[in-house]
Short mmCIF file of C-alpha atoms in Angstrom, two decimals:
data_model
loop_
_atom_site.label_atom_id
_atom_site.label_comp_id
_atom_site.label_asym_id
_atom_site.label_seq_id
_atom_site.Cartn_x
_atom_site.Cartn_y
_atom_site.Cartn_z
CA UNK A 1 0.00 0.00 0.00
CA UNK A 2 1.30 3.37 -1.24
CA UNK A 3 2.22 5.17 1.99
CA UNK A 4 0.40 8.56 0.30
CA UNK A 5 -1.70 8.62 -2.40
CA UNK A 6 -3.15 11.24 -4.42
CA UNK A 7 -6.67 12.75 -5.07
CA UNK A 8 -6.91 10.33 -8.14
CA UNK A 9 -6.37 6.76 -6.83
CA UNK A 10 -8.49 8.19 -3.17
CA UNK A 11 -11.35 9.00 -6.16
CA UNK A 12 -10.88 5.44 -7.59
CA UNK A 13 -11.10 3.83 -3.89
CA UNK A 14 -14.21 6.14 -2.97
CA UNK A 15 -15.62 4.76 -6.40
CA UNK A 16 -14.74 0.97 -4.87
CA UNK A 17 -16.28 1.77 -1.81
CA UNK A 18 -19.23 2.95 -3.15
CA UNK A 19 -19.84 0.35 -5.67
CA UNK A 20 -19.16 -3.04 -3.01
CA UNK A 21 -21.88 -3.74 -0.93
CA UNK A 22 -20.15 -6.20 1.09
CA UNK A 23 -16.85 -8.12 0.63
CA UNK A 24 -13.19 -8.67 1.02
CA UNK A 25 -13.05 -6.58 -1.51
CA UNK A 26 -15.20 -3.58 0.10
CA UNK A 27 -13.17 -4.26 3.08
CA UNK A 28 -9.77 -3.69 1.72
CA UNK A 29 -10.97 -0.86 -0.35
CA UNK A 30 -12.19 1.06 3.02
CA UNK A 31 -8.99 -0.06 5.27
CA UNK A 32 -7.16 1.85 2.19
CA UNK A 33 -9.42 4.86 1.81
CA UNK A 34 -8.96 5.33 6.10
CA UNK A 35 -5.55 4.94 5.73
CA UNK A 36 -5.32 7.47 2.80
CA UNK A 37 -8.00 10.11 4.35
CA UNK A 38 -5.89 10.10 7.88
CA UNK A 39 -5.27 13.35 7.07
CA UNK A 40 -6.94 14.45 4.71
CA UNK A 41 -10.33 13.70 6.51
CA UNK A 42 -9.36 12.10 9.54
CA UNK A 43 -12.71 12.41 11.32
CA UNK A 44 -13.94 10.08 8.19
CA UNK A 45 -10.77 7.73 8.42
CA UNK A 46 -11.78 7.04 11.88
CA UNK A 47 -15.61 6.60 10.97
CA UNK A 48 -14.47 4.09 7.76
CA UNK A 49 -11.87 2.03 10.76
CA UNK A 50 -15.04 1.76 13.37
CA UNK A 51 -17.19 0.41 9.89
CA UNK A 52 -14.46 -2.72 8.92
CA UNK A 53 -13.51 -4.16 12.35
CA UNK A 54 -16.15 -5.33 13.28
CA UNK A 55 -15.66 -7.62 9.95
CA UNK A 56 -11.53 -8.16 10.51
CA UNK A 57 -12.56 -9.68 14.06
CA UNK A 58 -14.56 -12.13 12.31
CA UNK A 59 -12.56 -13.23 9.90
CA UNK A 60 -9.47 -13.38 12.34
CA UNK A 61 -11.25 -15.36 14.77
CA UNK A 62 -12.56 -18.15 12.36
CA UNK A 63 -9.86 -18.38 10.53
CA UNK A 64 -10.63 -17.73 7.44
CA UNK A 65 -10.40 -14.71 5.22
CA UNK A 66 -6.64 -13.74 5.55
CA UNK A 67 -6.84 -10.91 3.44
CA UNK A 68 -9.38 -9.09 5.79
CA UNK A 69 -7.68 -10.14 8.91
CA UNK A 70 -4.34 -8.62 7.44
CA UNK A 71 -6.35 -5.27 7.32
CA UNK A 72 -6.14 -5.27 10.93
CA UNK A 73 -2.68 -3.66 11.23
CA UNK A 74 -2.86 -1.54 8.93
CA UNK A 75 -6.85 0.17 10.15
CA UNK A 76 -5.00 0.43 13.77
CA UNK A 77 -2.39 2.42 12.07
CA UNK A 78 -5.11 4.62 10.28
CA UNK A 79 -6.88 5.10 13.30
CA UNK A 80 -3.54 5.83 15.75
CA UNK A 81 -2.65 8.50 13.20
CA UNK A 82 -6.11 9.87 13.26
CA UNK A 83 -6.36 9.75 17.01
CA UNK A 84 -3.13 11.42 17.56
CA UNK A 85 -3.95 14.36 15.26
CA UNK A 86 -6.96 15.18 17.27
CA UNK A 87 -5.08 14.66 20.22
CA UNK A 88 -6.35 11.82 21.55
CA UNK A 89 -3.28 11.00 22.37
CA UNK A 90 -4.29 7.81 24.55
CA UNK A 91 -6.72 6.00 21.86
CA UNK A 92 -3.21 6.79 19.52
CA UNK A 93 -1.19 4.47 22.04
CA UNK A 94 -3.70 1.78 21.96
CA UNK A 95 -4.27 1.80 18.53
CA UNK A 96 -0.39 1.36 17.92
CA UNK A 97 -0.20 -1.29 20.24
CA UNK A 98 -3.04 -2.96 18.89
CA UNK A 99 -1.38 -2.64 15.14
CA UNK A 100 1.70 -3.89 16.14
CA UNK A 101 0.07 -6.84 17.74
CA UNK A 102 -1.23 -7.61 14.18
CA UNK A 103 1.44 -6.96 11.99
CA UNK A 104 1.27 -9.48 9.05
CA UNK A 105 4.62 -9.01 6.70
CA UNK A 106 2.94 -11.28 4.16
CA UNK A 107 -0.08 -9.46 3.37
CA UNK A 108 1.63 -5.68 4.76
CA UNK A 109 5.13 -5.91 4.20
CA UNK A 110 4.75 -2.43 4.69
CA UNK A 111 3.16 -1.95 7.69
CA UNK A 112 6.28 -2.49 10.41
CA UNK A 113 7.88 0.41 8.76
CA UNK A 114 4.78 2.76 8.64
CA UNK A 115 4.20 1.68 12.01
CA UNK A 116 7.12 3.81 13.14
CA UNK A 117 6.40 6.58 10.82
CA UNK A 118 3.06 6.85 12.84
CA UNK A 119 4.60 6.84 16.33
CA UNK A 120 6.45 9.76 14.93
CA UNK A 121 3.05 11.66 14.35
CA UNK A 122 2.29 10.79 17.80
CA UNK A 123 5.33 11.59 19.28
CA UNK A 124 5.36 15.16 17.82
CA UNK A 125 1.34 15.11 19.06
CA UNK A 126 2.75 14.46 22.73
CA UNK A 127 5.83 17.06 22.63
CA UNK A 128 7.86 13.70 23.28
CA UNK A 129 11.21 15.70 21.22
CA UNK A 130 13.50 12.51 21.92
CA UNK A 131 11.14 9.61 20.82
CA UNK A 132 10.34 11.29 17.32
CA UNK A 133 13.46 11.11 15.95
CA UNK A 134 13.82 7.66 17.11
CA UNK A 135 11.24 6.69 15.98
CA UNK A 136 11.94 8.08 12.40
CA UNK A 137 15.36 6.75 12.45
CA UNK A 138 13.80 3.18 13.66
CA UNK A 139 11.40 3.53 10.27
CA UNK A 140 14.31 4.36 8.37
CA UNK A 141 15.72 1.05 9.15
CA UNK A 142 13.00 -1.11 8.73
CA UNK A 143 12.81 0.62 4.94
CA UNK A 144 16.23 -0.19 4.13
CA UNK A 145 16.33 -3.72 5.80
CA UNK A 146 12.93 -4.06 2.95
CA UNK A 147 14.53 -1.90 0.45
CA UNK A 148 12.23 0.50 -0.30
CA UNK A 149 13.21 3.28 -1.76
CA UNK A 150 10.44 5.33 -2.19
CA UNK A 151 9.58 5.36 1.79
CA UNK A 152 13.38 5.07 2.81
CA UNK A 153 13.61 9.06 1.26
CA UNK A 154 10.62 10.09 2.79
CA UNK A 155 11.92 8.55 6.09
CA UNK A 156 15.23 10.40 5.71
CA UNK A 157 13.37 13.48 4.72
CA UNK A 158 11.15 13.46 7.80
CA UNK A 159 14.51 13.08 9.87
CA UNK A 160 15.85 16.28 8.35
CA UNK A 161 12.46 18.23 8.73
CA UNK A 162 12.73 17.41 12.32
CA UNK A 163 16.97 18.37 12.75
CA UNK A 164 15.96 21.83 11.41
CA UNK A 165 13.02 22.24 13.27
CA UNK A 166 15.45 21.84 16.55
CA UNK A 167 17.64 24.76 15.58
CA UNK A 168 20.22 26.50 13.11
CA UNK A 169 22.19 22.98 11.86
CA UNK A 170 26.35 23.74 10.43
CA UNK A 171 24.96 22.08 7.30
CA UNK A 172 22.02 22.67 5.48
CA UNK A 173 19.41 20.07 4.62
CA UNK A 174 19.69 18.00 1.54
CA UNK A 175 18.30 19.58 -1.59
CA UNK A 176 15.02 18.41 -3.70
CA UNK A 177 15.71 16.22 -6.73
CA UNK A 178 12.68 15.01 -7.93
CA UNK A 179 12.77 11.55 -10.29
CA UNK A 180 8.93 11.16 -10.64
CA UNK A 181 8.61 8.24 -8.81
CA UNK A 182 5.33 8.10 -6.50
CA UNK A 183 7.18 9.14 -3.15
CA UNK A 184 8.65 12.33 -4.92
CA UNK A 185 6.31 14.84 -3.51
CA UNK A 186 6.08 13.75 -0.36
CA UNK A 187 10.16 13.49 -0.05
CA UNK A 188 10.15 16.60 -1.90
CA UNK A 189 7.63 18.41 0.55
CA UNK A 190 9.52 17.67 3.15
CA UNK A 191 12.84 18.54 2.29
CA UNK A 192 11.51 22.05 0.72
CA UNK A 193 10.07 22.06 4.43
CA UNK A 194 13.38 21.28 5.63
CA UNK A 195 14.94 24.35 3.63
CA UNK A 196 12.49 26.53 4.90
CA UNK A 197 12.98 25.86 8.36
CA UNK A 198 17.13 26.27 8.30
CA UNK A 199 16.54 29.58 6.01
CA UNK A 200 14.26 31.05 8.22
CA UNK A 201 16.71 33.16 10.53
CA UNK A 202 19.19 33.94 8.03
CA UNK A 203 17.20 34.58 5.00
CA UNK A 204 13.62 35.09 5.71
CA UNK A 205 12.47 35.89 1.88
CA UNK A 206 13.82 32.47 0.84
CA UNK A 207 12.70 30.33 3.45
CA UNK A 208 8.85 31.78 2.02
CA UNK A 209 9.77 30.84 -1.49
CA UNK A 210 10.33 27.26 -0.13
CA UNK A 211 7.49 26.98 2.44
CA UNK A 212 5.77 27.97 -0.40
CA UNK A 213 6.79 25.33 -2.85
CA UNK A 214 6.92 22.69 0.20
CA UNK A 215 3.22 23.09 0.93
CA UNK A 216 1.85 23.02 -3.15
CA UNK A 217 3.26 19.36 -2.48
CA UNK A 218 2.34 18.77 0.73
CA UNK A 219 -1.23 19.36 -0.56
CA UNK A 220 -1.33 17.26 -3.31
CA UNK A 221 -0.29 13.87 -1.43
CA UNK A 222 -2.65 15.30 1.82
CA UNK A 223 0.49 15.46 3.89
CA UNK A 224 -2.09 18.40 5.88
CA UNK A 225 -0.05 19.17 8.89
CA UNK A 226 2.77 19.76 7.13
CA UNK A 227 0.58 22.22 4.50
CA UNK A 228 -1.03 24.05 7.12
CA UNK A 229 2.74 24.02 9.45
CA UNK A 230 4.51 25.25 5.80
CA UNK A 231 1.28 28.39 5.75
CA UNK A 232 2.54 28.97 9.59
CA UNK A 233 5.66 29.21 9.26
CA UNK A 234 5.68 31.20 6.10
CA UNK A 235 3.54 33.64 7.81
CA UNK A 236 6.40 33.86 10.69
CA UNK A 237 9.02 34.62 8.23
CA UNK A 238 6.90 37.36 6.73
CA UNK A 239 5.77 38.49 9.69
CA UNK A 240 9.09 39.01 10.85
CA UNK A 241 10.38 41.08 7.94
CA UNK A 242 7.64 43.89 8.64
CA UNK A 243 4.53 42.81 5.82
CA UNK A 244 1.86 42.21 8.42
CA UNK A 245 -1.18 42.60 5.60
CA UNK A 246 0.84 39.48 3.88
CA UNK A 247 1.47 37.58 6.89
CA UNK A 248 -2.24 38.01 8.35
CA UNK A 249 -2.93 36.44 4.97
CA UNK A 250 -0.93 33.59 6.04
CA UNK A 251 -2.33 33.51 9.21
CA UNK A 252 -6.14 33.14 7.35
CA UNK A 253 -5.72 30.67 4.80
CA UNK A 254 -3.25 28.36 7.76
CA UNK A 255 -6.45 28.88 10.31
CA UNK A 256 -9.24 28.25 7.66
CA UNK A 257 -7.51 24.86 6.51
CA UNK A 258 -6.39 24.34 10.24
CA UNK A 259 -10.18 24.30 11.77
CA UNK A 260 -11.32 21.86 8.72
CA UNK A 261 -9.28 19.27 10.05
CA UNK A 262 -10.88 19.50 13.37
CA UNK A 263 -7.82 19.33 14.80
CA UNK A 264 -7.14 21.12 18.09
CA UNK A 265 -3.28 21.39 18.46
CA UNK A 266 -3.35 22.78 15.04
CA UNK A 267 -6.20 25.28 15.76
CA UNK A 268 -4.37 26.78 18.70
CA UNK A 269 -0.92 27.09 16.90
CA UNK A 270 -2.77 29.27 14.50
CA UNK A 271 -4.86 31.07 17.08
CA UNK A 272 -1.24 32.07 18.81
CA UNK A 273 0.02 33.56 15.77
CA UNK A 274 -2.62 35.44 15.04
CA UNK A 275 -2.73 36.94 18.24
CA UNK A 276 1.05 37.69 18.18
CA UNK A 277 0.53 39.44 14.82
CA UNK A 278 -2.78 41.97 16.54
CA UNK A 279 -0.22 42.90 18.95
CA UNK A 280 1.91 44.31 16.16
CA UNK A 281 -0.56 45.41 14.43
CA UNK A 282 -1.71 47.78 17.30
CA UNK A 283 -5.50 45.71 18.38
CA UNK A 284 -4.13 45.38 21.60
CA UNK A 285 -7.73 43.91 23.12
CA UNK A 286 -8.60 41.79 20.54
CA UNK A 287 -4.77 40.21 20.67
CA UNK A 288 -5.31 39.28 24.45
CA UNK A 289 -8.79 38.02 24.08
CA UNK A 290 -7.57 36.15 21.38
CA UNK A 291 -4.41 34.58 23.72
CA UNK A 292 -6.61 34.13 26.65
CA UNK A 293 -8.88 31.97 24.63
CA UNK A 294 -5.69 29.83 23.49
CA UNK A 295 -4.37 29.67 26.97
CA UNK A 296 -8.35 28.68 28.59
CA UNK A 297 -8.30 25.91 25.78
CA UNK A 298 -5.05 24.27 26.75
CA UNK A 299 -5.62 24.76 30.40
CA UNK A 300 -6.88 20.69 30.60
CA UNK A 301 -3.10 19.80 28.85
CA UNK A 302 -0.13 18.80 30.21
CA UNK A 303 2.30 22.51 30.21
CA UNK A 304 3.90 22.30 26.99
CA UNK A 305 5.27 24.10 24.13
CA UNK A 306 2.54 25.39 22.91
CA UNK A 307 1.31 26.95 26.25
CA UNK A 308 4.47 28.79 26.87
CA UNK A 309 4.25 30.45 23.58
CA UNK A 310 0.96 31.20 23.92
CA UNK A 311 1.87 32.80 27.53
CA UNK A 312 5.09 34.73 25.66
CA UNK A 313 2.76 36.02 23.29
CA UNK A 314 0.03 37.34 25.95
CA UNK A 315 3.42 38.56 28.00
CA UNK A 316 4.05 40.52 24.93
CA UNK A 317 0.60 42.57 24.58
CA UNK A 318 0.32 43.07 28.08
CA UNK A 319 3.82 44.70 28.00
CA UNK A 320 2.68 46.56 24.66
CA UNK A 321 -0.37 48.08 26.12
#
């Protein structure tokens, strides 16, 4: 299974789906279209996991009907990404767990490697900064050991996003080079990301250009978080160099796309840079209703990053006012 896909083959699975009344077949088809939709439409990825197992259960438990059992891994998988994103952060443990505990090589060869690739996701969900490189470095392996190429680079990709996200690196991340194989925009994406992110305090103009051209790909093989993170950060850059029409632009079209995915972490990321940039743009009131809101809503989390900026950010206006 193709570890992203793009609108066309998620059309041609919807068209499966909709066609199949019942079925190994159907089955399959909707195990794919929830992995495929986990971020794309992850409230729908979860709804199309809750609709098959019932069905893998029964086939694992007579017996019969590999094929559907051996969707078992790879629906947890779906449905830990899913969870995570929303930050259900608990339901994404158990559904990991439960994937591993059904990981079947022969139908998902796949799966052990993706596996890690999705504790990632929920690694970054929980602020856990040690375990997501790990884990990305422990996916990495598993995609060499199979020799995949395709998700090897995206691996390796996803382990350079994450050294420039942790600060100015002595070497810069490894340039795009796309071949037009399947996992180019996705590798591609990531690595523009990458750029980006290492450009950002020396050359805040070009790190745009490539947030830019990071989340056109992004988008087309529904890697969302890293779309609507590429929109952020883009935003940031521009905000920083004095265009606060553009970056409130930015801001919009990151929040908008943000509070489609339902997703709260993502929502509140946006809301704090949108209240940063009222500050500088002189709405004092609305910037600290706006922070006070994003503090109140992650009052019932554990103190994290995202608090802390939110509280720098409210620090700021207060100060300004």
């Amino acid at each position: 299974m193709n570890l992203h896909a793009s609108q066309s083959e998620i059309d041609a699975l919807e068209d499966v789906v909709r066609r199949a009344a019942s079925g190994e077949g159907v089955v399959a088809a909707k195990v794919a279209l929830a992995w495929h939709l986990r971020q794309r439409d992850s409230a729908r990825a979860l709804q199309l996991v809750q609709d098959v197992m019932p069905a893998v259960r029964v086939a694992r438990s007579t017996a019969l009907g590999d094929a559907v059992a051996s969707c078992h891994a790879r629906a947890a998988l779906a449905a830990s990404e899913a969870s995570a994103l929303f930050g259900e952060v608990v339901e994404a443990e158990r559904c990991l767990v439960d994937a591993r505990a059904h990981l079947n090589p022969g139908w998902d060869p796949q799966a052990e490697g993706d596996a890690w690739l999705v504790e990632a996701v929920l690694a970054r969900a929980r602020g856990q900064a040690e375990r997501t490189p790990a884990a990305l470095a422990q996916a990495a392996r598993c995609f060499a050991r199979a020799r995949d190429k395709e998700r090897l680079e995206v691996a390796q990709a996803w382990i350079a996003f994450e050294r420039a996200a942790s600060g100015p690196q002595r070497d810069d991340p490894p340039g795009t080079s796309p071949q037009g194989d399947e996992g180019a925009d996705a590798r591609d994406a990531i690595l523009a990301a990458a750029r980006g992110l290492e450009l950002t305090s020396r050359n805040p103009a070009a790190a745009t250009r490539a947030f830019a051209a990071a989340g056109e790909l992004a988008h087309a093989r529904g890697l969302v978080w890293l779309e609507v993170s590429c929109q952020l950060e883009s935003g940031a850059a521009i905000h920083e160099l004095g265009d606060y029409d553009r970056a409130a632009r930015c801001f919009d079209a990151a929040a908008l796309r943000a509070r489609a995915t339902g997703w709260p972490t993502l929502i509140v990321t946006c809301d704090t840079h949108f209240g940063a940039l009222l500050c500088d743009l002189g709405a004092y009131d609305e910037s600290q209703r706006t922070l006070e809101a994003v503090i109140e809503s992650l009052s019932a989390r554990p103190r994290g990053a995202l608090l802390a900026n939110a509280h720098s950010a409210l620090a700021r206006t207060l100060l300004a006012t």
